[in-house]
C-alpha atoms as one frame of an Amber mdcrd trajectory, in Angstrom:
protein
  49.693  -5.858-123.884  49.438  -7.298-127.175  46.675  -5.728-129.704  43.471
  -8.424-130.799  44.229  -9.125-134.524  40.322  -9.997-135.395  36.597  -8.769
-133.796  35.998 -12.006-131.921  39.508 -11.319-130.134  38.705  -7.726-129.593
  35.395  -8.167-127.839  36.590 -11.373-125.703  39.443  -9.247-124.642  37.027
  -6.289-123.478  34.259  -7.933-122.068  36.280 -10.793-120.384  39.459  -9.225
-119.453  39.475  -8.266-115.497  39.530  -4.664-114.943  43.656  -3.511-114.201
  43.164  -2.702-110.786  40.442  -5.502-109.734  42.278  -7.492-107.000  43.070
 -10.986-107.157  42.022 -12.855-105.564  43.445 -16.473-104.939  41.084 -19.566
-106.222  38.310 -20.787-103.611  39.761 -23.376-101.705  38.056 -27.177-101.981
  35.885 -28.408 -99.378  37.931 -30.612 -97.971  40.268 -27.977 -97.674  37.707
 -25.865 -95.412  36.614 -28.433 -93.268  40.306 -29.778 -92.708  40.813 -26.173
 -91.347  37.861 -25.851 -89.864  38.892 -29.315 -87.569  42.622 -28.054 -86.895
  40.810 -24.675 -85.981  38.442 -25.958 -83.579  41.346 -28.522 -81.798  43.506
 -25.693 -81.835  41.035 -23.494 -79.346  39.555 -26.626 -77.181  43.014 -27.376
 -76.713  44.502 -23.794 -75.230  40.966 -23.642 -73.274  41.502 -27.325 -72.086
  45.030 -25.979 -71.113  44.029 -22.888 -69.563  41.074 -23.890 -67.486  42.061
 -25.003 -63.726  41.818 -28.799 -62.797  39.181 -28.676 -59.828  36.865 -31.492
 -58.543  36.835 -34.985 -58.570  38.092 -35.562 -62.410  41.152 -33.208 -61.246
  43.380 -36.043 -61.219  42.135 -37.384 -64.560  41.796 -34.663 -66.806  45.570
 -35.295 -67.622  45.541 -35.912 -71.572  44.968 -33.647 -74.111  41.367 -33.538
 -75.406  41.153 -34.656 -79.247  38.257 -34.410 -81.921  38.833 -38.408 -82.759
  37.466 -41.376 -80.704  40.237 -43.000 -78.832  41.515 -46.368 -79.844  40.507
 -47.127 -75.975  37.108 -46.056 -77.382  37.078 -47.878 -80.385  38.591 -51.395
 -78.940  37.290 -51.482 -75.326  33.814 -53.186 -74.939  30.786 -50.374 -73.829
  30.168 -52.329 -70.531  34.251 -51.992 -69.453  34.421 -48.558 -71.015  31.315
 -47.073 -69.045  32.465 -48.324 -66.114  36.408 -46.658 -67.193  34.394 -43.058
 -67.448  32.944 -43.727 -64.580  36.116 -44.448 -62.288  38.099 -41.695 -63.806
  35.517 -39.331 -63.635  34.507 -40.245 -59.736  31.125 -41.161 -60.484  31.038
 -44.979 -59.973  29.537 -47.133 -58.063  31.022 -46.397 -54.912  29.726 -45.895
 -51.226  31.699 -42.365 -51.511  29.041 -41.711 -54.914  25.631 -43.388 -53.458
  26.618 -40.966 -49.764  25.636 -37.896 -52.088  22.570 -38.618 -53.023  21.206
 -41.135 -50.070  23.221 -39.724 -46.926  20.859 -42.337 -44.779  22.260 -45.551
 -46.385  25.014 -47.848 -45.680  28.537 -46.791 -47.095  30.719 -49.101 -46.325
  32.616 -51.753 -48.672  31.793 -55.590 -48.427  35.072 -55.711 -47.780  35.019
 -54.596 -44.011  36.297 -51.261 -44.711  33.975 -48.320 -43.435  34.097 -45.845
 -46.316  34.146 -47.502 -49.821  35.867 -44.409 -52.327  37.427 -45.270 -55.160
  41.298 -44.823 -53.950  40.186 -47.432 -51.329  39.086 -50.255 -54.359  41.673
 -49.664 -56.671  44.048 -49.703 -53.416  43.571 -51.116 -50.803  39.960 -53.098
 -51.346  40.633 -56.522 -50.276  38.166 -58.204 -52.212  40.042 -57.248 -55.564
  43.886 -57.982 -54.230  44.505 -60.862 -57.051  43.176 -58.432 -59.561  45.379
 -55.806 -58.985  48.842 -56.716 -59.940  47.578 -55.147 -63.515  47.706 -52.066
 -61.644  50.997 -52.764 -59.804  53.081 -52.859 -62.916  52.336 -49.285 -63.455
  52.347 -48.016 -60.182  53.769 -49.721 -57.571  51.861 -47.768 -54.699  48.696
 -47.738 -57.267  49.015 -43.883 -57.349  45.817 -42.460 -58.783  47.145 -39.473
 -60.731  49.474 -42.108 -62.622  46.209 -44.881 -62.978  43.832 -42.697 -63.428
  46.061 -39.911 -65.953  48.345 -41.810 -67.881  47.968 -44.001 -71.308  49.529
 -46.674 -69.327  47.406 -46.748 -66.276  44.039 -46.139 -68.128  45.325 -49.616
 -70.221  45.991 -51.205 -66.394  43.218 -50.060 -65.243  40.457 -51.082 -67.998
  42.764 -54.858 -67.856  41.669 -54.593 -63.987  37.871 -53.349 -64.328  37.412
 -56.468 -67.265  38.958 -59.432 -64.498  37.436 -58.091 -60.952  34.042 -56.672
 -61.816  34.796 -53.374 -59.565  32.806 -50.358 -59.576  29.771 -52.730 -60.854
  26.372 -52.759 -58.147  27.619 -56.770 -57.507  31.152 -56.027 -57.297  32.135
 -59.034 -59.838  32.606 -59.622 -63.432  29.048 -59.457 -64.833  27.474 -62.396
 -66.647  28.176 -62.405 -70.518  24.124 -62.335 -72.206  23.199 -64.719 -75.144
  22.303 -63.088 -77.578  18.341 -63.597 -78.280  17.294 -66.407 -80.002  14.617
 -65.262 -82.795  13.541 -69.077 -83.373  12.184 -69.474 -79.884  10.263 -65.901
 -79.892   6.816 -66.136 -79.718   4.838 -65.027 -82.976   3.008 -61.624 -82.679
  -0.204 -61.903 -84.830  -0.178 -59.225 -87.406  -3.758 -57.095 -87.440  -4.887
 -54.094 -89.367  -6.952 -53.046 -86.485  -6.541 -49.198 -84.989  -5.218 -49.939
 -81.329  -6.831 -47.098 -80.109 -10.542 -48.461 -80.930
C-alpha cells in the first residue's frame, strides 16, 4: 500500500478506504436482473410441483403440457368465444349432458343426436351430428383418442379447428351467430341532468 503524498489524499484514504477485513461484497444486481430470477424461480417450482402432483379427475387426460408463466400463442391468437369453449372441453366442464347430470340429476341427458348419454368422448367421437366436422380431428388421431386431442399441441390445434366449424359444446350445438358490433349513430340520446337520482 502506497503512502498519500498530500492531506487531501491522506484523509480520503482514511475515511473512505474499506476497513481490511470488511467483506465484499459483489455489486447489487439491476432490477431486471431480480425479477428475471425471480420468474425462472417461480417456473422452476410450479413446474417440479406440476410434475410431482398425481393426474386425477376429469382434466387427468389433459393436464399433459408443462405449465408456463406466458400466455400461449393458442391464447393470444384463438378468439375468447372458441377458446372458452377449448377450456371447457379439456377441462370436462362443457356443455354436455354428462356436465348438466351433476347439477340437475332430474333432466334429460341425452344428445340430439339419438345417443342416450351425451359426454364429451361421445361428441368429439362418435356424435353424429358433428361427423363432417371431424376429419380435423382424424388427421391427428385416427380413432380420435382423447389423451392425444385433448394433451397434445397438435390435437388442441385440431380440436379448436373443430370447435370454430361445428359449434359443439355450445347450449345450440352449432356455430354461434357472429354480433354486429353496435351502431352508436342509431342509439338513442340519454338527456344529460344535474339532478341527484336519489331525490
Amino acid at each position: 500500500m502506497q503512502c498519500p503524498t498530500s492531506w487531501a489524499a491522506l484523509f480520503t484514504h482514511i475515511y473512505y478506504a474499506p476497513h481490511p477485513r470488511a467483506p465484499i461484497y459483489p455489486p447489487p444486481a439491476a432490477p431486471t436482473t431480480i425479477e428475471s430470477m425471480i420468474y425462472d424461480t417461480t417456473s422452476i417450482r410450479w413446474v417440479n410441483r406440476w410434475k410431482k402432483t398425481p393426474k386425477t379427475g376429469g382434466f387427468a387426460i389433459s393436464n399433459t403440457l408443462q405449465p408456463t408463466l406466458r400466455p400461449t400463442k393458442r391464447f393470444l391468437n384463438t378468439q375468447r368465444e372458441i377458446f372458452g369453449r377449448l377450456i371447457q372441453c379439456r377441462t370436462g366442464h362443457a356443455y354436455t349432458g354428462e356436465f348438466r347430470r351433476r347439477f340437475f340429476p332430474d333432466k334429460v341427458q341425452d344428445c340430439p343426436c339419438g345417443e342416450e348419454y351425451q359426454s364429451r368422448e361421445h361428441i368429439l367421437a362418435h356424435c353424429t351430428k358433428f361427423d363432417i366436422h371431424r376429419n380435423h380431428l382424424h388427421k391427428i388421431s385416427r380413432d380420435v383418442f382423447l389423451p392425444t386431442i385433448l394433451g397434445t399441441e397438435e390435437g388442441i390445434q385440431a380440436l379448436t379447428t373443430f370447435l370454430q366449424e361445428s359449434g359443439a359444446f355450445t347450449m345450440l350445438g352449432r356455430p354461434l351467430d357472429e354480433r354486429a358490433p353496435p351502431d352508436f349513430d342509431t342509439e338513442p340520446e340519454v338527456p344529460e341532468t344535474d339532478d341527484d337520482p336519489e331525490t
